[in-house]
Short mmCIF file of C-alpha atoms and ligand atoms in Angstrom, two decimals:
data_model
loop_
_atom_site.label_atom_id
_atom_site.label_comp_id
_atom_site.label_asym_id
_atom_site.label_seq_id
_atom_site.Cartn_x
_atom_site.Cartn_y
_atom_site.Cartn_z
CA MET A 1 -51.78 56.05 -6.07
CA THR A 2 -48.66 56.21 -3.61
CA THR A 3 -47.61 52.73 -2.26
CA ILE A 4 -47.56 52.54 1.48
CA GLU A 5 -44.70 50.34 2.52
CA ARG A 6 -44.65 48.59 6.01
CA ASP A 7 -40.98 49.58 8.10
CA GLN A 8 -39.97 46.08 9.69
CA ILE A 9 -38.46 46.55 12.86
CA GLY A 10 -37.39 43.64 14.64
CA ILE A 11 -36.68 43.75 18.41
CA PHE A 12 -33.88 42.10 19.71
CA GLY A 13 -31.79 41.24 22.58
CA LYS A 14 -30.95 38.65 24.85
CA MET A 15 -33.65 36.59 27.49
CA ASN A 16 -35.36 38.69 29.98
CA SER A 17 -34.03 41.98 28.43
CA GLY A 18 -37.37 43.33 28.39
CA LYS A 19 -38.23 42.36 24.47
CA SER A 20 -41.46 41.64 25.04
CA SER A 21 -42.32 44.45 27.70
CA LEU A 22 -40.58 46.57 24.78
CA ILE A 23 -42.89 45.53 21.72
CA ASN A 24 -45.63 46.17 23.98
CA LEU A 25 -44.99 49.62 25.10
CA LEU A 26 -44.25 50.15 21.04
CA THR A 27 -47.84 48.48 20.21
CA GLN A 28 -49.49 49.97 23.55
CA GLN A 29 -51.22 46.56 24.20
CA GLU A 30 -50.41 42.77 24.42
CA THR A 31 -49.37 42.26 21.10
CA SER A 32 -51.91 40.19 18.51
CA ILE A 33 -49.98 37.83 16.73
CA VAL A 34 -51.32 37.77 13.00
CA ASP A 35 -48.45 36.28 10.79
CA PRO A 36 -46.28 33.37 12.22
CA PHE A 37 -42.96 34.25 10.18
CA PRO A 38 -42.54 31.11 8.29
CA GLY A 39 -39.77 28.56 9.12
CA THR A 40 -39.47 30.08 13.01
CA THR A 41 -42.28 29.80 14.32
CA ALA A 42 -41.39 29.16 17.53
CA ASP A 43 -38.36 31.32 17.56
CA THR A 44 -40.01 34.59 16.24
CA ARG A 45 -43.37 36.40 16.39
CA VAL A 46 -44.38 39.06 13.89
CA ALA A 47 -47.07 41.47 14.43
CA VAL A 48 -48.49 43.94 11.77
CA GLN A 49 -49.90 47.21 13.22
CA GLU A 50 -50.35 50.65 12.60
CA ILE A 51 -48.31 52.71 15.31
CA HIS A 52 -49.51 56.41 15.89
CA GLY A 53 -46.97 58.48 14.82
CA LEU A 54 -44.75 56.13 13.67
CA GLY A 55 -46.98 54.72 10.67
CA PRO A 56 -47.50 50.75 9.44
CA VAL A 57 -44.82 48.53 10.78
CA LYS A 58 -44.34 44.96 10.46
CA LEU A 59 -42.72 43.92 14.55
CA TYR A 60 -40.60 40.97 14.36
CA ASP A 61 -40.37 39.66 18.26
CA THR A 62 -37.22 37.60 18.71
CA ALA A 63 -36.21 34.75 21.02
CA GLY A 64 -34.09 35.52 23.48
CA LEU A 65 -30.20 34.90 21.85
CA ASP A 66 -29.13 33.08 25.02
CA GLU A 67 -31.81 30.98 24.76
CA GLU A 68 -29.50 27.79 24.38
CA SER A 69 -31.20 25.05 25.68
CA GLY A 70 -34.46 25.66 23.48
CA LEU A 71 -33.16 27.72 20.77
CA GLY A 72 -29.88 26.02 19.66
CA GLU A 73 -27.57 27.03 17.48
CA LYS A 74 -29.08 26.61 14.06
CA LYS A 75 -32.04 28.64 15.42
CA ARG A 76 -29.98 30.84 16.61
CA LYS A 77 -28.18 31.63 13.46
CA LYS A 78 -32.08 31.89 11.85
CA VAL A 79 -32.48 34.59 13.94
CA LEU A 80 -29.81 36.39 13.44
CA ASN A 81 -30.34 36.20 9.71
CA LEU A 82 -33.64 38.06 10.48
CA LEU A 83 -32.07 41.14 11.12
CA GLU A 84 -31.08 41.48 7.67
CA GLU A 85 -34.81 41.60 6.74
CA CYS A 86 -35.13 44.61 9.32
CA ASP A 87 -34.94 48.36 8.72
CA LEU A 88 -34.88 49.05 11.97
CA VAL A 89 -33.00 46.68 15.42
CA LEU A 90 -34.00 47.74 18.47
CA LEU A 91 -31.55 45.65 20.77
CA ALA A 92 -32.94 45.62 24.22
CA ILE A 93 -30.08 45.59 26.83
CA ASP A 94 -29.68 44.87 30.49
CA PRO A 95 -27.31 47.49 31.76
CA ALA A 96 -26.80 45.11 34.47
CA SER A 97 -25.83 42.41 32.81
CA LYS A 98 -22.28 41.31 32.55
CA GLU A 99 -22.03 38.94 29.36
CA PHE A 100 -22.63 40.68 26.20
CA GLY A 101 -21.52 38.03 23.55
CA PRO A 102 -24.66 37.99 21.71
CA GLU A 103 -25.17 42.02 21.94
CA ARG A 104 -21.72 42.23 20.20
CA GLU A 105 -22.93 40.34 17.42
CA VAL A 106 -26.02 41.78 16.81
CA VAL A 107 -24.21 45.00 16.91
CA ARG A 108 -21.70 43.46 14.40
CA ARG A 109 -24.40 41.90 11.89
CA ALA A 110 -26.11 45.55 12.19
CA ARG A 111 -22.94 47.59 10.77
CA ASN A 112 -21.97 44.92 8.42
CA ARG A 113 -25.56 45.03 6.64
CA ALA A 114 -25.82 48.93 7.31
CA VAL A 115 -29.61 48.25 9.28
CA ALA A 116 -30.41 51.05 11.66
CA LEU A 117 -29.63 50.33 15.16
CA PHE A 118 -31.21 51.59 18.13
CA PRO A 119 -30.07 50.27 21.65
CA VAL A 120 -32.39 50.34 24.40
CA TYR A 121 -31.04 50.34 28.00
CA ASN A 122 -33.78 48.83 29.99
CA LEU A 123 -33.64 50.26 33.32
CA PHE A 124 -35.27 47.20 35.66
CA ARG A 125 -34.15 49.03 38.58
CA SER A 126 -32.92 53.38 38.69
CA GLU A 127 -29.91 52.13 39.83
CA ASP A 128 -29.00 50.73 36.75
CA ARG A 129 -28.53 53.45 34.96
CA GLU A 130 -25.41 53.83 36.72
CA GLN A 131 -24.33 50.42 34.66
CA ILE A 132 -23.86 52.08 31.22
CA PRO A 133 -20.71 53.60 31.34
CA ALA A 134 -19.32 50.08 32.18
CA LEU A 135 -21.28 48.61 29.59
CA GLU A 136 -20.20 51.04 27.02
CA GLU A 137 -17.04 50.24 28.04
CA SER A 138 -17.59 46.90 26.77
CA LEU A 139 -19.17 47.56 24.08
CA PRO A 140 -18.14 50.66 22.89
CA GLU A 141 -19.73 49.98 19.40
CA LEU A 142 -23.09 51.09 21.57
CA LYS A 143 -21.79 54.62 21.05
CA LEU A 144 -22.32 54.54 17.35
CA PHE A 145 -25.95 54.56 17.52
CA PRO A 146 -28.68 56.75 18.81
CA ARG A 147 -29.49 54.89 22.14
CA ILE A 148 -32.06 55.06 25.24
CA ALA A 149 -32.56 54.83 28.41
CA LEU A 150 -35.88 53.90 30.43
CA SER A 151 -38.05 51.34 31.98
CA VAL A 152 -39.75 49.28 29.46
CA VAL A 153 -42.42 48.22 31.80
CA ASP A 154 -43.85 51.63 32.40
CA PRO A 155 -46.50 52.94 30.07
CA GLY A 156 -45.73 56.04 31.08
CA ASN A 157 -42.68 55.84 28.44
CA ARG A 158 -44.34 55.13 25.74
CA PRO A 159 -44.14 58.92 24.65
CA PRO A 160 -40.29 59.39 25.05
CA LEU A 161 -39.86 56.07 23.05
CA LEU A 162 -41.95 57.11 20.55
CA LYS A 163 -40.10 60.27 20.16
CA PHE A 164 -36.90 58.93 20.14
CA VAL A 165 -37.68 56.98 17.20
CA LYS A 166 -39.10 59.40 15.40
CA GLU A 167 -36.35 61.83 15.61
CA ASN A 168 -33.50 59.03 14.66
CA TYR A 169 -35.42 57.08 12.20
CA ARG A 170 -36.34 57.82 8.73
CA SER A 171 -39.51 55.51 7.38
CA ARG A 172 -39.63 54.31 4.23
CA ASN A 173 -42.96 56.58 3.73
CA PHE A 174 -40.89 59.41 4.98
CA PRO A 175 -41.83 62.13 2.37
CA ALA A 176 -38.15 63.38 1.15
CA PRO A 177 -39.06 65.08 -1.96
CA LEU A 178 -37.07 63.92 -5.12
CA LEU A 179 -36.83 67.76 -6.50
CA PRO A 180 -36.15 70.90 -4.07
CA SER A 181 -39.30 73.19 -4.19
CA LEU A 182 -41.03 71.71 -7.21
CA LYS A 183 -42.98 74.21 -8.82
CA ARG A 184 -46.14 73.38 -11.08
CA ASP A 185 -46.45 74.59 -14.00
CA GLU A 186 -42.74 75.44 -14.52
CA TYR A 187 -40.10 73.89 -16.97
CA TYR A 188 -37.68 71.38 -15.73
CA LEU A 189 -34.72 70.47 -18.20
CA LEU A 190 -33.04 66.99 -17.64
CA VAL A 191 -29.93 66.74 -19.54
CA ILE A 192 -29.25 63.55 -20.85
CA PRO A 193 -25.66 62.60 -22.73
CA MET A 194 -26.11 58.80 -24.40
CA ASP A 195 -23.63 56.95 -25.66
CA VAL A 196 -23.57 53.64 -27.60
CA GLU A 197 -23.26 52.14 -23.87
CA THR A 198 -26.63 53.87 -22.82
CA PRO A 199 -28.92 51.03 -22.98
CA ALA A 200 -32.34 51.47 -25.75
CA GLY A 201 -35.58 51.01 -24.23
CA ARG A 202 -35.38 53.20 -20.76
CA LEU A 203 -34.25 55.68 -19.08
CA LEU A 204 -31.56 55.28 -16.29
CA ARG A 205 -33.35 54.95 -12.79
CA PRO A 206 -32.63 58.48 -11.89
CA GLN A 207 -33.89 60.02 -14.86
CA ALA A 208 -37.15 58.08 -15.07
CA MET A 209 -37.89 59.01 -11.23
CA VAL A 210 -37.09 62.90 -11.91
CA GLU A 211 -39.51 62.84 -15.30
CA GLU A 212 -42.34 60.72 -13.04
CA TYR A 213 -41.59 63.11 -10.16
CA VAL A 214 -42.07 66.12 -12.52
CA THR A 215 -45.01 65.19 -14.47
CA ARG A 216 -46.73 64.07 -11.37
CA ASN A 217 -46.67 67.40 -9.50
CA TRP A 218 -48.04 69.07 -12.89
CA ALA A 219 -45.11 70.19 -14.23
CA TYR A 220 -43.19 69.63 -17.50
CA PRO A 221 -39.85 68.05 -17.83
CA ILE A 222 -38.61 68.47 -21.25
CA SER A 223 -34.99 66.23 -22.13
CA PHE A 224 -32.29 67.29 -23.93
CA ARG A 225 -29.99 64.84 -25.54
CA LEU A 226 -26.40 66.33 -25.46
CA ASP A 227 -23.77 65.54 -27.63
CA LEU A 228 -20.59 65.25 -25.13
CA GLY A 229 -18.34 64.99 -28.45
CA ARG A 230 -19.69 67.62 -29.96
CA GLY A 231 -19.65 70.07 -26.98
CA ARG A 232 -16.13 69.28 -25.66
CA SER A 233 -14.89 69.57 -29.77
CA ARG A 234 -12.29 71.62 -31.04
CA ARG A 235 -13.07 71.58 -34.40
CA PRO A 236 -14.17 74.88 -35.43
CA GLY A 237 -18.07 75.34 -35.09
CA GLU A 238 -18.57 72.08 -33.49
CA ARG A 239 -18.34 73.31 -29.99
CA GLU A 240 -20.57 76.62 -31.11
CA ALA A 241 -23.08 74.47 -32.43
CA GLU A 242 -23.91 72.22 -29.79
CA LYS A 243 -23.93 75.24 -27.13
CA ALA A 244 -26.55 76.62 -29.61
CA ARG A 245 -28.58 73.94 -29.82
CA PHE A 246 -28.62 73.41 -26.22
CA LEU A 247 -29.41 77.51 -25.62
CA GLY A 248 -31.85 77.47 -28.19
CA LEU A 249 -34.10 75.02 -26.75
CA ILE A 250 -33.95 77.05 -23.76
CA ASN A 251 -34.85 80.45 -25.18
CA GLY A 252 -37.67 78.89 -27.08
CA LEU A 253 -39.63 78.40 -23.88
CA PRO A 254 -42.20 80.44 -22.59
CA ARG A 255 -40.17 81.13 -19.81
CA PRO A 256 -37.13 80.18 -18.67
CA PRO A 257 -36.67 76.80 -16.99
CA ARG A 258 -37.24 76.56 -12.99
CA LEU A 259 -34.31 73.97 -13.07
CA ILE A 260 -31.71 72.00 -15.23
CA VAL A 261 -30.75 68.55 -13.60
CA THR A 262 -27.85 67.81 -15.75
CA ASP A 263 -26.06 63.80 -15.74
CA SER A 264 -22.55 64.44 -13.85
CA GLN A 265 -20.71 63.53 -16.50
CA ALA A 266 -22.18 66.77 -18.58
CA LEU A 267 -21.23 69.00 -15.91
CA ASP A 268 -18.48 70.58 -18.00
CA LEU A 269 -20.58 71.89 -20.36
CA THR A 270 -23.89 72.40 -18.35
CA ALA A 271 -22.20 74.38 -16.11
CA ALA A 272 -20.30 76.65 -18.22
CA TRP A 273 -23.71 77.17 -20.72
CA CYS A 274 -26.59 77.60 -17.95
CA PRO A 275 -27.87 80.97 -17.92
CA PRO A 276 -27.17 82.55 -14.51
CA GLU A 277 -30.57 83.23 -13.72
CA VAL A 278 -31.25 79.39 -13.94
CA GLU A 279 -30.75 76.85 -11.24
CA LEU A 280 -28.72 73.94 -11.71
CA THR A 281 -28.14 70.67 -10.12
CA THR A 282 -26.79 66.88 -11.09
CA PHE A 283 -28.90 63.63 -11.26
CA SER A 284 -26.09 62.31 -8.77
CA ILE A 285 -26.67 65.11 -6.29
CA VAL A 286 -30.46 64.23 -6.61
CA MET A 287 -30.34 60.58 -5.77
CA ALA A 288 -27.81 61.56 -2.98
CA ASN A 289 -30.34 63.07 -1.18
CA TYR A 290 -33.19 61.08 -2.13
CA GLN A 291 -31.73 57.66 -0.70
CA THR A 292 -30.45 59.48 2.56
CA ARG A 293 -33.85 60.78 3.02
CA GLY A 294 -32.84 64.57 3.35
CA ARG A 295 -29.01 64.40 4.09
CA ILE A 296 -27.42 66.36 1.38
CA ASP A 297 -26.60 68.81 3.70
CA LEU A 298 -24.20 66.13 5.45
CA PHE A 299 -22.73 65.27 1.40
CA ALA A 300 -22.06 69.07 1.29
CA ARG A 301 -20.11 69.33 4.54
CA GLY A 302 -17.87 66.69 3.70
CA ALA A 303 -17.25 68.59 0.03
CA GLY A 304 -15.91 71.35 2.00
CA VAL A 305 -12.89 69.20 3.42
CA LEU A 306 -11.79 68.81 -0.36
CA LYS A 307 -9.65 72.02 -0.65
CA HIS A 308 -7.95 71.28 3.54
CA LEU A 309 -6.61 67.84 1.65
CA ARG A 310 -2.77 67.37 2.42
CA ALA A 311 -0.46 64.89 1.40
CA GLY A 312 -0.21 62.07 3.32
CA ASP A 313 -4.07 62.19 4.20
CA ARG A 314 -5.92 59.08 3.48
CA VAL A 315 -9.67 59.18 1.02
CA LEU A 316 -11.90 56.50 0.99
CA ILE A 317 -13.59 55.92 -1.98
CA ALA A 318 -17.03 53.56 -1.24
CA GLU A 319 -19.54 52.18 -3.71
CA ALA A 320 -22.65 49.97 -2.41
CA CYS A 321 -22.42 46.96 -4.83
CA ASN A 322 -19.61 45.52 -7.07
CA HIS A 323 -21.02 46.26 -10.42
CA SER A 324 -19.19 45.05 -13.43
CA ARG A 325 -16.32 48.36 -13.96
CA ILE A 326 -15.92 49.40 -17.84
CA GLY A 327 -14.16 52.57 -19.32
CA GLU A 328 -14.27 55.62 -17.49
CA ASP A 329 -15.51 53.93 -14.31
CA ILE A 330 -16.44 57.11 -11.91
CA GLY A 331 -14.68 55.37 -8.66
CA THR A 332 -11.79 53.38 -10.10
CA VAL A 333 -10.90 55.44 -12.97
CA GLN A 334 -12.22 59.14 -13.30
CA ILE A 335 -12.02 60.39 -9.66
CA PRO A 336 -8.68 58.38 -8.99
CA ARG A 337 -7.38 60.49 -12.08
CA LEU A 338 -8.86 63.99 -10.42
CA PHE A 339 -6.51 62.95 -7.56
CA ARG A 340 -3.52 62.25 -8.93
CA GLU A 341 -3.39 65.53 -10.96
CA ARG A 342 -4.62 67.71 -7.88
CA PHE A 343 -3.59 65.65 -4.67
CA PRO A 344 -0.88 63.38 -5.76
CA GLY A 345 0.00 62.70 -1.87
CA VAL A 346 -3.06 61.78 -1.37
CA LYS A 347 -3.76 58.34 -0.39
CA LEU A 348 -6.82 56.68 -2.16
CA GLU A 349 -8.28 53.62 -0.66
CA HIS A 350 -11.42 51.74 -2.19
CA ASN A 351 -13.91 49.73 -0.33
CA PHE A 352 -16.83 47.82 -2.58
CA GLY A 353 -19.92 45.92 -1.78
CA ARG A 354 -22.17 45.49 1.00
CA GLU A 355 -19.13 45.20 3.97
CA PHE A 356 -18.55 48.33 5.45
CA LYS A 357 -14.80 48.94 7.16
CA ASP A 358 -14.73 48.61 10.67
CA PRO A 359 -15.72 51.72 12.92
CA GLU A 360 -11.62 51.99 13.81
CA GLU A 361 -10.49 51.47 10.27
CA LEU A 362 -13.07 54.43 9.18
CA ARG A 363 -11.48 57.00 12.05
CA LYS A 364 -8.42 56.96 9.97
CA TYR A 365 -10.00 58.52 6.69
CA ARG A 366 -9.89 62.38 6.37
CA LEU A 367 -13.11 61.96 4.22
CA ILE A 368 -15.57 59.46 1.93
CA ILE A 369 -16.61 59.69 -1.09
CA HIS A 370 -19.11 57.60 -1.42
CA CYS A 371 -21.68 56.20 -4.47
CA GLY A 372 -25.39 57.25 -4.82
CA GLY A 373 -25.76 53.70 -3.15
CA CYS A 374 -28.85 52.87 -5.47
CA MET A 375 -28.34 49.11 -4.86
CA ILE A 376 -28.75 49.08 -1.11
CA THR A 377 -32.24 50.78 0.33
CA PRO A 378 -32.45 54.12 1.78
CA GLN A 379 -32.57 52.79 5.24
CA ARG A 380 -28.78 50.99 4.37
CA MET A 381 -27.91 54.28 2.75
CA LEU A 382 -28.52 55.88 5.76
CA ALA A 383 -27.67 54.02 8.23
CA ARG A 384 -23.67 54.17 6.72
CA VAL A 385 -23.77 57.80 6.59
CA ARG A 386 -25.30 58.15 10.29
CA GLU A 387 -22.38 56.19 11.44
CA LEU A 388 -19.90 58.43 9.66
CA GLU A 389 -21.61 61.24 11.12
CA SER A 390 -21.44 59.50 14.60
CA LEU A 391 -17.97 58.86 13.98
CA LYS A 392 -17.22 62.55 13.05
CA VAL A 393 -15.53 61.11 9.72
CA PRO A 394 -16.73 63.65 6.79
CA VAL A 395 -18.32 62.43 3.78
CA THR A 396 -19.44 63.55 0.43
CA ASN A 397 -20.78 61.88 -2.64
CA TYR A 398 -19.46 61.53 -6.23
CA GLY A 399 -21.66 64.14 -7.54
CA LEU A 400 -20.07 66.71 -5.27
CA VAL A 401 -16.68 65.82 -5.73
CA LEU A 402 -16.89 66.09 -9.83
CA ALA A 403 -18.77 69.48 -9.50
CA TRP A 404 -15.89 71.01 -7.06
CA PHE A 405 -13.63 69.49 -9.16
CA GLN A 406 -14.96 71.63 -12.49
CA GLY A 407 -13.75 74.65 -10.87
CA PRO A 408 -14.81 77.42 -8.09
CA GLY A 409 -18.72 78.45 -8.11
CA VAL A 410 -19.63 74.75 -9.90
CA LEU A 411 -20.29 72.76 -6.44
CA ASP A 412 -22.07 76.18 -4.95
CA LYS A 413 -24.31 76.52 -8.36
CA VAL A 414 -24.98 72.93 -7.81
CA LEU A 415 -26.10 72.83 -4.18
CA ALA A 416 -27.77 76.53 -4.16
CA PRO A 417 -31.05 74.36 -5.32
CA TRP A 418 -30.89 72.61 -1.89
CA ARG A 419 -30.99 76.19 -0.53
CA LEU A 420 -27.66 74.89 1.93
CA PRO A 421 -24.98 77.60 2.58
CA PRO A 422 -21.73 76.64 0.73
CA PRO A 423 -19.36 74.66 2.08
CA GLY A 424 -17.09 76.02 4.61
S1 SF4 B 501 -24.36 53.84 -7.59
FE1 SF4 B 501 -25.24 52.21 -7.30
S2 SF4 B 501 -24.56 50.93 -9.31
FE2 SF4 B 501 -22.87 52.77 -8.61
S3 SF4 B 501 -21.67 51.40 -7.56
FE3 SF4 B 501 -23.23 52.65 -6.20
S4 SF4 B 501 -24.56 50.72 -5.56
FE4 SF4 B 501 -23.37 50.49 -7.44
#
């Protein structure tokens, strides 16, 4: 049974910016308060709703961030901290307002925590629209986000508001297929090299997810443990024997596998041995697409920048966590080594953990190479790539970069199952 999760949507803004009207417009009623948020009863009200077109949501109606007398600094912080619980923040803004300190703080926090944020310019009067350029000059970061201007007290604006949210937001329940075009009763070969550091008793999360997904959809997952040492061996016969074991499994099936999903570390062997008629991709690419709810196209375009890199370009390696780094770590060892050999003049920098660099910093990079982002939610991963997209900074992914370094044709081969044109 598929679990339906509720998207958590926070309505933030100053007093009298139209937050309550915005929530009423979304829910099409005087919102029923069903579940006071613990500890902030007076500051935040919570409604659990099914919004037609958006699905099940939990809505937080927060206190005005400039309510100095009633709110106090401690409670104001509590309201701001709630932002981190949200999948989506709707920031109600009165364009005629002259001071945007609270909005600036919400934008800063949303960026730092990679929370999706949509400014809603509330047009109290039709002439308020003319104030928007000045507002965006005062707070240019707003232009990084999808935004809408309308009167939130006009019930006729509900359809355009919902359309705007649906077009720009990927719900927790957005049906992103794990694999492209999965077919019932077909074979799916999972290439899983294991070494002494591979934990016993379980598969890695992407491997387990693919196995479960194939099985759930009435197809047949088959695991192949590839011996990387033998496959790359120069001792007479070892490499050939490992290749024969791999092809022996494929040829022994009633029909060729529809798709091979390989660990990126084994791509040198699987790309070389994969029969031409069989499609190939990697676990890393599968996860990059899944974590961004279907945006593999963006990473593919970003990979197209690799061949245009020149000495002096800056490239950022971004990881969403601070995991302990051992051995042949991809971000700190493998990719830097490949860059040193192929792009000696390119400056490689790192951004580890949940804090992402400021937009002004990010703009200076020719390319961002992001990890799979498995330690953050898809919403947060998506918020990062969406920001890079609005900054027009190309972004790609570890799996695609490793494929590109394998040589001509390998990147195209691993992208082909996703029915994307080869990156330019
Ligand atoms: S892929 Fe996951 S574990 Fe690896 S760096 Fe990114 S967030 Fe951390």
